[in-house]
mmCIF file of C-alpha atoms and ligand atoms in Angstrom:
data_model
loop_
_atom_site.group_PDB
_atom_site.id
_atom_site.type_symbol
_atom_site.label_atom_id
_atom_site.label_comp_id
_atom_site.label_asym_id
_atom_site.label_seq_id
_atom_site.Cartn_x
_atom_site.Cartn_y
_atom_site.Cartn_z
ATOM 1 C CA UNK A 4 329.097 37.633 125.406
ATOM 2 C CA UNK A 5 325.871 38.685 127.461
ATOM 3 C CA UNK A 6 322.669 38.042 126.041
ATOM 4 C CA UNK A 7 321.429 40.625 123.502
ATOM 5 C CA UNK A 8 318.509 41.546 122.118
ATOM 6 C CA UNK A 9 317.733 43.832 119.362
ATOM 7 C CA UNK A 10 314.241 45.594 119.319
ATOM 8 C CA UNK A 11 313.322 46.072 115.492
ATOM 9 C CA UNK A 12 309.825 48.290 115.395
ATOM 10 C CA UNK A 13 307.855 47.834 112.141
ATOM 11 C CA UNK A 14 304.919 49.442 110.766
ATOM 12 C CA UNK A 15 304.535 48.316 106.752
ATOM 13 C CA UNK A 16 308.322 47.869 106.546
ATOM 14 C CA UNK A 17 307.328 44.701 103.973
ATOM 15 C CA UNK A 18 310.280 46.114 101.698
ATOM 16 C CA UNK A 19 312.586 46.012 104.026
ATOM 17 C CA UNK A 20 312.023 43.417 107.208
ATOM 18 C CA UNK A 21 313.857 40.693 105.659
ATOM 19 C CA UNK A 22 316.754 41.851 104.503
ATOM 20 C CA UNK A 23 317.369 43.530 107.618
ATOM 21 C CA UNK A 24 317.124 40.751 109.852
ATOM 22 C CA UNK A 25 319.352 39.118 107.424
ATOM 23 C CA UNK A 26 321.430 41.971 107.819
ATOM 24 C CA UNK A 27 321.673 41.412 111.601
ATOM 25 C CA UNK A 28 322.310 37.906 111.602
ATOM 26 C CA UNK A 29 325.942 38.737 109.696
ATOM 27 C CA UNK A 30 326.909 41.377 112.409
ATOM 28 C CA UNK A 31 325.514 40.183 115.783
ATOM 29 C CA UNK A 32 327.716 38.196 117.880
ATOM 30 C CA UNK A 33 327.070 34.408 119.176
ATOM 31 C CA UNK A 34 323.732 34.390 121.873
ATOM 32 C CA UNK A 35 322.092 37.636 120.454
ATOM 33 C CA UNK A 36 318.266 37.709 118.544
ATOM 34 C CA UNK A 37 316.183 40.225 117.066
ATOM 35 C CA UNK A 38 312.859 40.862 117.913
ATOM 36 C CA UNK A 39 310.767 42.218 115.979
ATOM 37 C CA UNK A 40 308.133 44.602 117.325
ATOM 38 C CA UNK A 41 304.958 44.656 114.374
ATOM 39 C CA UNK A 42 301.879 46.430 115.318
ATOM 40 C CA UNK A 43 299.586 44.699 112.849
ATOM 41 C CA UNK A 44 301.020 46.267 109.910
ATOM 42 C CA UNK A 45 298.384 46.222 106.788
ATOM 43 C CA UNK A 46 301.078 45.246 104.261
ATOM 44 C CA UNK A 47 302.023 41.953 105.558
ATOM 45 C CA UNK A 48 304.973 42.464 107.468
ATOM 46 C CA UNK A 49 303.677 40.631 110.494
ATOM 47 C CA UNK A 50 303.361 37.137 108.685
ATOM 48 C CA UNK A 51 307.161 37.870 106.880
ATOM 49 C CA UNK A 52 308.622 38.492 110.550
ATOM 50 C CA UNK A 53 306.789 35.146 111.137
ATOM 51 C CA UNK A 54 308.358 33.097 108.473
ATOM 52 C CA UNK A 55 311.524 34.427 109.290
ATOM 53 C CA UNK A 56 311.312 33.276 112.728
ATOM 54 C CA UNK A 57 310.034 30.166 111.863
ATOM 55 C CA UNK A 58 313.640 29.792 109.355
ATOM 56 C CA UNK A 59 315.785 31.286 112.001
ATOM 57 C CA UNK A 60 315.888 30.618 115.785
ATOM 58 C CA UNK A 61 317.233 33.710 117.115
ATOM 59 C CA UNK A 62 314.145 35.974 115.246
ATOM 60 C CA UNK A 63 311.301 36.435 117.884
ATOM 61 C CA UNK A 64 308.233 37.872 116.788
ATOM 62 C CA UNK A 65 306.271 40.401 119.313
ATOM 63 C CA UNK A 66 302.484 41.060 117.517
ATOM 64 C CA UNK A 67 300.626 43.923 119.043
ATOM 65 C CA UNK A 68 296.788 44.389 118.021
ATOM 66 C CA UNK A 69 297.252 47.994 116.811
ATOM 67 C CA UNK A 70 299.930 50.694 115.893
ATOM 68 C CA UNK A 71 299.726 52.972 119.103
ATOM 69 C CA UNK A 72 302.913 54.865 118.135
ATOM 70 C CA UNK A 73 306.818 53.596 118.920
ATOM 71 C CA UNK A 74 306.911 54.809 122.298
ATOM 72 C CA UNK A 75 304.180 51.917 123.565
ATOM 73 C CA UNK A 76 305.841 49.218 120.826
ATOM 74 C CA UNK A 77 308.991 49.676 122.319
ATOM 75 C CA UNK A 78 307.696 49.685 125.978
ATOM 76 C CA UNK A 79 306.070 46.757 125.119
ATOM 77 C CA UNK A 80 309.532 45.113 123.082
ATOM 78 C CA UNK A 81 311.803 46.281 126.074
ATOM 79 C CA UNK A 82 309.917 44.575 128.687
ATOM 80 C CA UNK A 83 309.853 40.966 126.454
ATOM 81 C CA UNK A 84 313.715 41.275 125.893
ATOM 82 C CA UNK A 85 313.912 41.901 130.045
ATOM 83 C CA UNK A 86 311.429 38.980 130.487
ATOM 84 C CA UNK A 87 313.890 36.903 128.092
ATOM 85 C CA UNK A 88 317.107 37.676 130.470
ATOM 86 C CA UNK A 89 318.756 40.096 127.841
ATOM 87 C CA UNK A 90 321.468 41.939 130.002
ATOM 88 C CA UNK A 91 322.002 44.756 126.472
ATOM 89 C CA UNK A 92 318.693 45.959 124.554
ATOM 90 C CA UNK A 93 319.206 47.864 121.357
ATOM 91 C CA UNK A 94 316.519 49.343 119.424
ATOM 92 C CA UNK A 95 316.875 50.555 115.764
ATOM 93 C CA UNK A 96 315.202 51.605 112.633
ATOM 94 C CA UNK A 97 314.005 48.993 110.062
ATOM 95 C CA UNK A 98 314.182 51.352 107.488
ATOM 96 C CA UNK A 99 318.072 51.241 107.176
ATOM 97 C CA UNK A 100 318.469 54.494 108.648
ATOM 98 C CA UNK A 101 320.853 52.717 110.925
ATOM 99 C CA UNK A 102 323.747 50.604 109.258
ATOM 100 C CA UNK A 103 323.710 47.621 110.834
ATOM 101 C CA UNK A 104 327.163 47.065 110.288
ATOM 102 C CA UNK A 105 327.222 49.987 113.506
ATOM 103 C CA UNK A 106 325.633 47.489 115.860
ATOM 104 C CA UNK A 107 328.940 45.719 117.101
ATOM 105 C CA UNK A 108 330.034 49.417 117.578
ATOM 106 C CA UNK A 109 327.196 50.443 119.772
ATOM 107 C CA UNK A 110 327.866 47.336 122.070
ATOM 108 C CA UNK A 111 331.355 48.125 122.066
ATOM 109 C CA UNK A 112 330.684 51.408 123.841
ATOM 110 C CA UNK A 113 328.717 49.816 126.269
ATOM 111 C CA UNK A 114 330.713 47.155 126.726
ATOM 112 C CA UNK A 115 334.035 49.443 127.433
ATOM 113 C CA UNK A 116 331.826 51.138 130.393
ATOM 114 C CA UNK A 117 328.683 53.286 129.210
ATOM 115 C CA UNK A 118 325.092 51.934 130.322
ATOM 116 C CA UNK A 119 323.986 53.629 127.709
ATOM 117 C CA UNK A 120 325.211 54.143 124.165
ATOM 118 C CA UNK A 121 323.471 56.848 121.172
ATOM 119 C CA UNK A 122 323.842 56.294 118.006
ATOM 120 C CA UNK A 123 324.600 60.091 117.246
ATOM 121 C CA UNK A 124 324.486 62.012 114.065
ATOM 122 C CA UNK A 125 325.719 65.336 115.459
ATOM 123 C CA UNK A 126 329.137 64.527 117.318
ATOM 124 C CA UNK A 127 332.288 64.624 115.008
ATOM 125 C CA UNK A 128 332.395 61.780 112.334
ATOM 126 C CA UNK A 129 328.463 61.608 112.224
ATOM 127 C CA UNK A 130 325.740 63.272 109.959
ATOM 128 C CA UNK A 131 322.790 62.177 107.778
ATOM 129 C CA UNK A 132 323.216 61.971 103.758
ATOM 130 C CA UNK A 133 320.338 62.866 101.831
ATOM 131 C CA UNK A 134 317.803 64.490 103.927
ATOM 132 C CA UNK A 135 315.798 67.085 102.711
ATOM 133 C CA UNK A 136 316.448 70.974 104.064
ATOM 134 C CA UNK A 137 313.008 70.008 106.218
ATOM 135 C CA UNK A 138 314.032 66.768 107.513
ATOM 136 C CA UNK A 139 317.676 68.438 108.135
ATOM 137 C CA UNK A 140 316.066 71.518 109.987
ATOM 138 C CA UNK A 141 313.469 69.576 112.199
ATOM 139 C CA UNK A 142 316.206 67.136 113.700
ATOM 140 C CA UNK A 143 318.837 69.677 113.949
ATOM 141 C CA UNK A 144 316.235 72.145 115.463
ATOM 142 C CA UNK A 145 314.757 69.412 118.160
ATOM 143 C CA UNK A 146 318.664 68.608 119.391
ATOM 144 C CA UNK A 147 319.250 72.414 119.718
ATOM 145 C CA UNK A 148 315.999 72.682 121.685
ATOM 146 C CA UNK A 149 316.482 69.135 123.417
ATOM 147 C CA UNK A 150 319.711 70.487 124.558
ATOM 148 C CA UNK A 151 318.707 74.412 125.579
ATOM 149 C CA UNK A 152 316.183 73.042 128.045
ATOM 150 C CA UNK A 153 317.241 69.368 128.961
ATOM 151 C CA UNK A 154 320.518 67.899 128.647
ATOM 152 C CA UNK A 155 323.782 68.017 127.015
ATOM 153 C CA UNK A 156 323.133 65.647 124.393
ATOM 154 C CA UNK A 157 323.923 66.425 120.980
ATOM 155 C CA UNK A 158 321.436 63.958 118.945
ATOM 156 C CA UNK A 159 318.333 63.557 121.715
ATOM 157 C CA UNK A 160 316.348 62.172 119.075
ATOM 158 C CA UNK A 161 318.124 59.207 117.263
ATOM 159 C CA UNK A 162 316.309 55.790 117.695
ATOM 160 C CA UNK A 163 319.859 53.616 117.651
ATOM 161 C CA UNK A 164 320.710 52.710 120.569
ATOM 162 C CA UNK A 165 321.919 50.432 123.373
ATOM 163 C CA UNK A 166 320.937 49.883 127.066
ATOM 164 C CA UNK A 167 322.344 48.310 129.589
ATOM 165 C CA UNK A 168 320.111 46.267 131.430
ATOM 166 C CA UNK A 169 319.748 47.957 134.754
ATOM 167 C CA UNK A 170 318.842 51.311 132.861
ATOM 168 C CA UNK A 171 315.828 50.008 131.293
ATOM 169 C CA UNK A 172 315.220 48.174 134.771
ATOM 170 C CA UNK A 173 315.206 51.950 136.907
ATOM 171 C CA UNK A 174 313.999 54.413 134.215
ATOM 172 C CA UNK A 175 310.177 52.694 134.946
ATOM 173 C CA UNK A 176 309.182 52.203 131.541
ATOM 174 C CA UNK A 177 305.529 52.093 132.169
ATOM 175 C CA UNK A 178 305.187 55.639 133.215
ATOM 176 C CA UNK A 179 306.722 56.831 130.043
ATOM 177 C CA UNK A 180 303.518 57.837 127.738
ATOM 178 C CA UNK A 181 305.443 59.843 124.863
ATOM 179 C CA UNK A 182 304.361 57.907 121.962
ATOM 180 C CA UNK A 183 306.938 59.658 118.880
ATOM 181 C CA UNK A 184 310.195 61.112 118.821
ATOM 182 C CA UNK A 185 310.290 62.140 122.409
ATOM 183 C CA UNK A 186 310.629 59.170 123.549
ATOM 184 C CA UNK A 187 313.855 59.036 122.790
ATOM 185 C CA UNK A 188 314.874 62.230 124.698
ATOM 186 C CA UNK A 189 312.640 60.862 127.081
ATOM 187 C CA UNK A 190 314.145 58.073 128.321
ATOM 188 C CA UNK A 191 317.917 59.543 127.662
ATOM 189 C CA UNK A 192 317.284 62.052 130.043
ATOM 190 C CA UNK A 193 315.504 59.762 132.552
ATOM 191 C CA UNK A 194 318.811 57.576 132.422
ATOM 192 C CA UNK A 195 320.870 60.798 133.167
ATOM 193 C CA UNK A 196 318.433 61.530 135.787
ATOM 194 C CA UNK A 197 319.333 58.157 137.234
ATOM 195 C CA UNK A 198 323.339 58.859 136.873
ATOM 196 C CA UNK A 199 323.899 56.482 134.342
ATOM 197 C CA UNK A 200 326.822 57.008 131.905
ATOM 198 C CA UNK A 201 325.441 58.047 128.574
ATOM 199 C CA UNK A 202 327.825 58.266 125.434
ATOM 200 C CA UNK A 203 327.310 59.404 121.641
ATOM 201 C CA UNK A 204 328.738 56.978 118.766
ATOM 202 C CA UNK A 205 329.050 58.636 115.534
ATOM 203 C CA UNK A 206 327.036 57.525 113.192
ATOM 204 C CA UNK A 207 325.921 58.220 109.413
ATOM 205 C CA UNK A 208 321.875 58.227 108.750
ATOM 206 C CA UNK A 209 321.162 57.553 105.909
ATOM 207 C CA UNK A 210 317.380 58.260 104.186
ATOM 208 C CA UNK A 211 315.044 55.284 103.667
ATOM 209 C CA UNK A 212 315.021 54.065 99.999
ATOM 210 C CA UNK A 213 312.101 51.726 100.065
ATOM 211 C CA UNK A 214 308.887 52.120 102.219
ATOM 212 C CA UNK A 215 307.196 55.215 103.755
ATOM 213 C CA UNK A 216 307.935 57.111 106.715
ATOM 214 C CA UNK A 217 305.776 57.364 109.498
ATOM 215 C CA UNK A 218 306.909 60.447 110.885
ATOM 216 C CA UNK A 219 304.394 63.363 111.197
ATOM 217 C CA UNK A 220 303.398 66.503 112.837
ATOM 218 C CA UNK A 221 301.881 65.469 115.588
ATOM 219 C CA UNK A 222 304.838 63.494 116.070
ATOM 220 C CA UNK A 223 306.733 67.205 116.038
ATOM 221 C CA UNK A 224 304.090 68.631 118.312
ATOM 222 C CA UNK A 225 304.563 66.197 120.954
ATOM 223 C CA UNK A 226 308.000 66.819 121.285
ATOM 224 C CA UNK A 227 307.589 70.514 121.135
ATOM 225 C CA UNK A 228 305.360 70.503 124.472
ATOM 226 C CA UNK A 229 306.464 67.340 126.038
ATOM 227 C CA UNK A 230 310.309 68.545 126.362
ATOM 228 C CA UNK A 231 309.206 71.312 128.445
ATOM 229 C CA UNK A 232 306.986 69.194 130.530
ATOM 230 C CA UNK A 233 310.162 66.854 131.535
ATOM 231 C CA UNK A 234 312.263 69.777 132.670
ATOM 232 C CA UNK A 235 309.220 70.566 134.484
ATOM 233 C CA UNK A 236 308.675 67.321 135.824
ATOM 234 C CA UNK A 237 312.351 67.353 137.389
ATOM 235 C CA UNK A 238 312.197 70.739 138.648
ATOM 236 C CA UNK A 239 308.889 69.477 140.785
ATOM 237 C CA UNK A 240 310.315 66.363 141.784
ATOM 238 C CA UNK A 241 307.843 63.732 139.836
ATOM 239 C CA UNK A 242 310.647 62.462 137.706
HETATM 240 N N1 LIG Z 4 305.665 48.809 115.892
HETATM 241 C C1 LIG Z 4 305.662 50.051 115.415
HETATM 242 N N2 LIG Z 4 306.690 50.469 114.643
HETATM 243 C C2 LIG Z 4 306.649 51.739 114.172
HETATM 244 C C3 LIG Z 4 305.601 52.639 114.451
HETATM 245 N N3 LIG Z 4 305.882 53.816 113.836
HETATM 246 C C4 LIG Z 4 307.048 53.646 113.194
HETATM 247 N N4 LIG Z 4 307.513 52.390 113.384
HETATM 248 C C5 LIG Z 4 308.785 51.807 112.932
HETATM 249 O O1 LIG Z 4 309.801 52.527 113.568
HETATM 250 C C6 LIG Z 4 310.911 52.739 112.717
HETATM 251 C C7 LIG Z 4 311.106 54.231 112.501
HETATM 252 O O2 LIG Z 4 310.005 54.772 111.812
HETATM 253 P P1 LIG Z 4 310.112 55.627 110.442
HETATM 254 O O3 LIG Z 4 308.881 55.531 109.675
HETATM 255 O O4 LIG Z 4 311.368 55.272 109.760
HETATM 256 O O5 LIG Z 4 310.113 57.014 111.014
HETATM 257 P P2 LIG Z 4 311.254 57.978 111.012
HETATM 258 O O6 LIG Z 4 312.561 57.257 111.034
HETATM 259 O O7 LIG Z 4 310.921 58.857 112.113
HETATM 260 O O8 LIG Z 4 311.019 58.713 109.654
HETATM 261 P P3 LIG Z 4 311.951 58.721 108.367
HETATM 262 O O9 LIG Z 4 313.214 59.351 108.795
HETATM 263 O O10 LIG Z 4 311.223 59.526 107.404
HETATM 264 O O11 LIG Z 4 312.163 57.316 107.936
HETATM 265 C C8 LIG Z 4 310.601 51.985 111.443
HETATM 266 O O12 LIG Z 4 311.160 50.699 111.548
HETATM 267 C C9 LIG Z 4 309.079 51.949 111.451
HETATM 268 O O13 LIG Z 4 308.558 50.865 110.730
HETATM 269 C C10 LIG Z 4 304.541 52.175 115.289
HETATM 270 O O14 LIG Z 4 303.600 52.894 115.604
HETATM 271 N N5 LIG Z 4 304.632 50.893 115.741
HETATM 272 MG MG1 LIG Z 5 313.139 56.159 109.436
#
């Protein structure tokens, strides 16, 4: 099995941290670990990821002074797990957005040939269960968009996913700055700028029970100009 690592982001996700790792550690296979990414949340979830890795040797604990948005946490998560040797990288929710029980799925994708596998609510076999008509609209709306002026990707947006090693190694992290949502359709479409082999896994998303989200509209804005930008970016030759 090659070494796996699975980047966990957390900003006050107290309610949920530990029963997500706990989660994990039933559904990853033998040699993977979880790292969680914790930008100094207020509600404690730094010190819980802490205990837990304390209990459990394959939970690593990445502490960043301040929450700077996901884009920089997982910039910051993907380069430990590289550091580390990890030859797959997922990232995920720790909301339970994303099943875990779909993790062994993702890798299978990847495994069978992709470099890079989506979690994807918008191919056949996927969708989201209760979202709001607002929630529903903005992520449907940003694929459609994603996809007019970028790539032929059905769900650009989804934060489940998993990398092969030498995508995260050529897509040069550091020059991504997106810090929300487009950072996931950013560094999709750098991958199939590079020619790596994308795929979509169906998948259901399901709304966060406990906790808050994070998402806002700046967070909406930044996609909105940022998507042209890329195309732009390509067009000129900077990307
Ligand atoms: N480290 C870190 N994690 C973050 C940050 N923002 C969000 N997260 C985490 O990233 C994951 C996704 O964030 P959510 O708040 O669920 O945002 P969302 O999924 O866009 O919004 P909802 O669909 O409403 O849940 C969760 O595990 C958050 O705790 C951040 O700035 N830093
Ligand atoms: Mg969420």
């Amino acid at each position: 099995m090659p070494a796996t690592v699975v980047c966990l982001p957390t900003y006050n996700e107290r309610e949920n941290l530990e029963r997500m790792v706990r989660a994990l550690g039933e559904v990853l296979p033998d040699g993977a670990s979880v790292l969680v990414i914790d930008d100094s949340s207020p509600d404690g979830t730094g010190e819980i990821a802490d205990r837990l890795a304390g209990e459990l040797p394959w939970v690593e604990v990445l502490h960043r002074p301040r929450k700077e948005g996901l884009g920089r946490a997982y910039v910051d998560g993907f380069r430990q797990a590289l550091a580390s040797g990890a030859e797959l990288v997922l990232e995920m929710d720790c909301d339970f957005s994303h099943d875990p029980a779909d993790v062994p799925r993702l890798i299978a994708a990847v495994e069978e040939g992709a470099d890079l596998a989506l979690g994807s609510r918008y191919v056949p076999g996927g969708g989201t269960a209760n979202w709001g008509l607002v929630r529903r609209l903005i992520s449907r709306g940003a694929s459609i968009y994603t996809r007019t002026l970028l790539m032929p990707i059905h769900d650009a947006t989804g934060g489940f996913k998993c990398f092969r090693r030498r995508v995260l190694e050529s897509i040069d992290l550091e020059t991504i700055d997106a810090a929300g949502y487009v950072f996931q359709i950013e560094t999709t479409y750098r991958a199939l700028r590079k020619r790596f082999r994308v795929v979509e896994v169906p998948i259901r998303f399901a709304d966060r029970t406990e906790g808050q989200s994070k998402m806002s509209r700046a967070i909406v804005l930044e996609a909105i100009w940022k998507v042209p930008r890329l195309r732009l970016r390509a067009l000129t030759g900077r990307l």
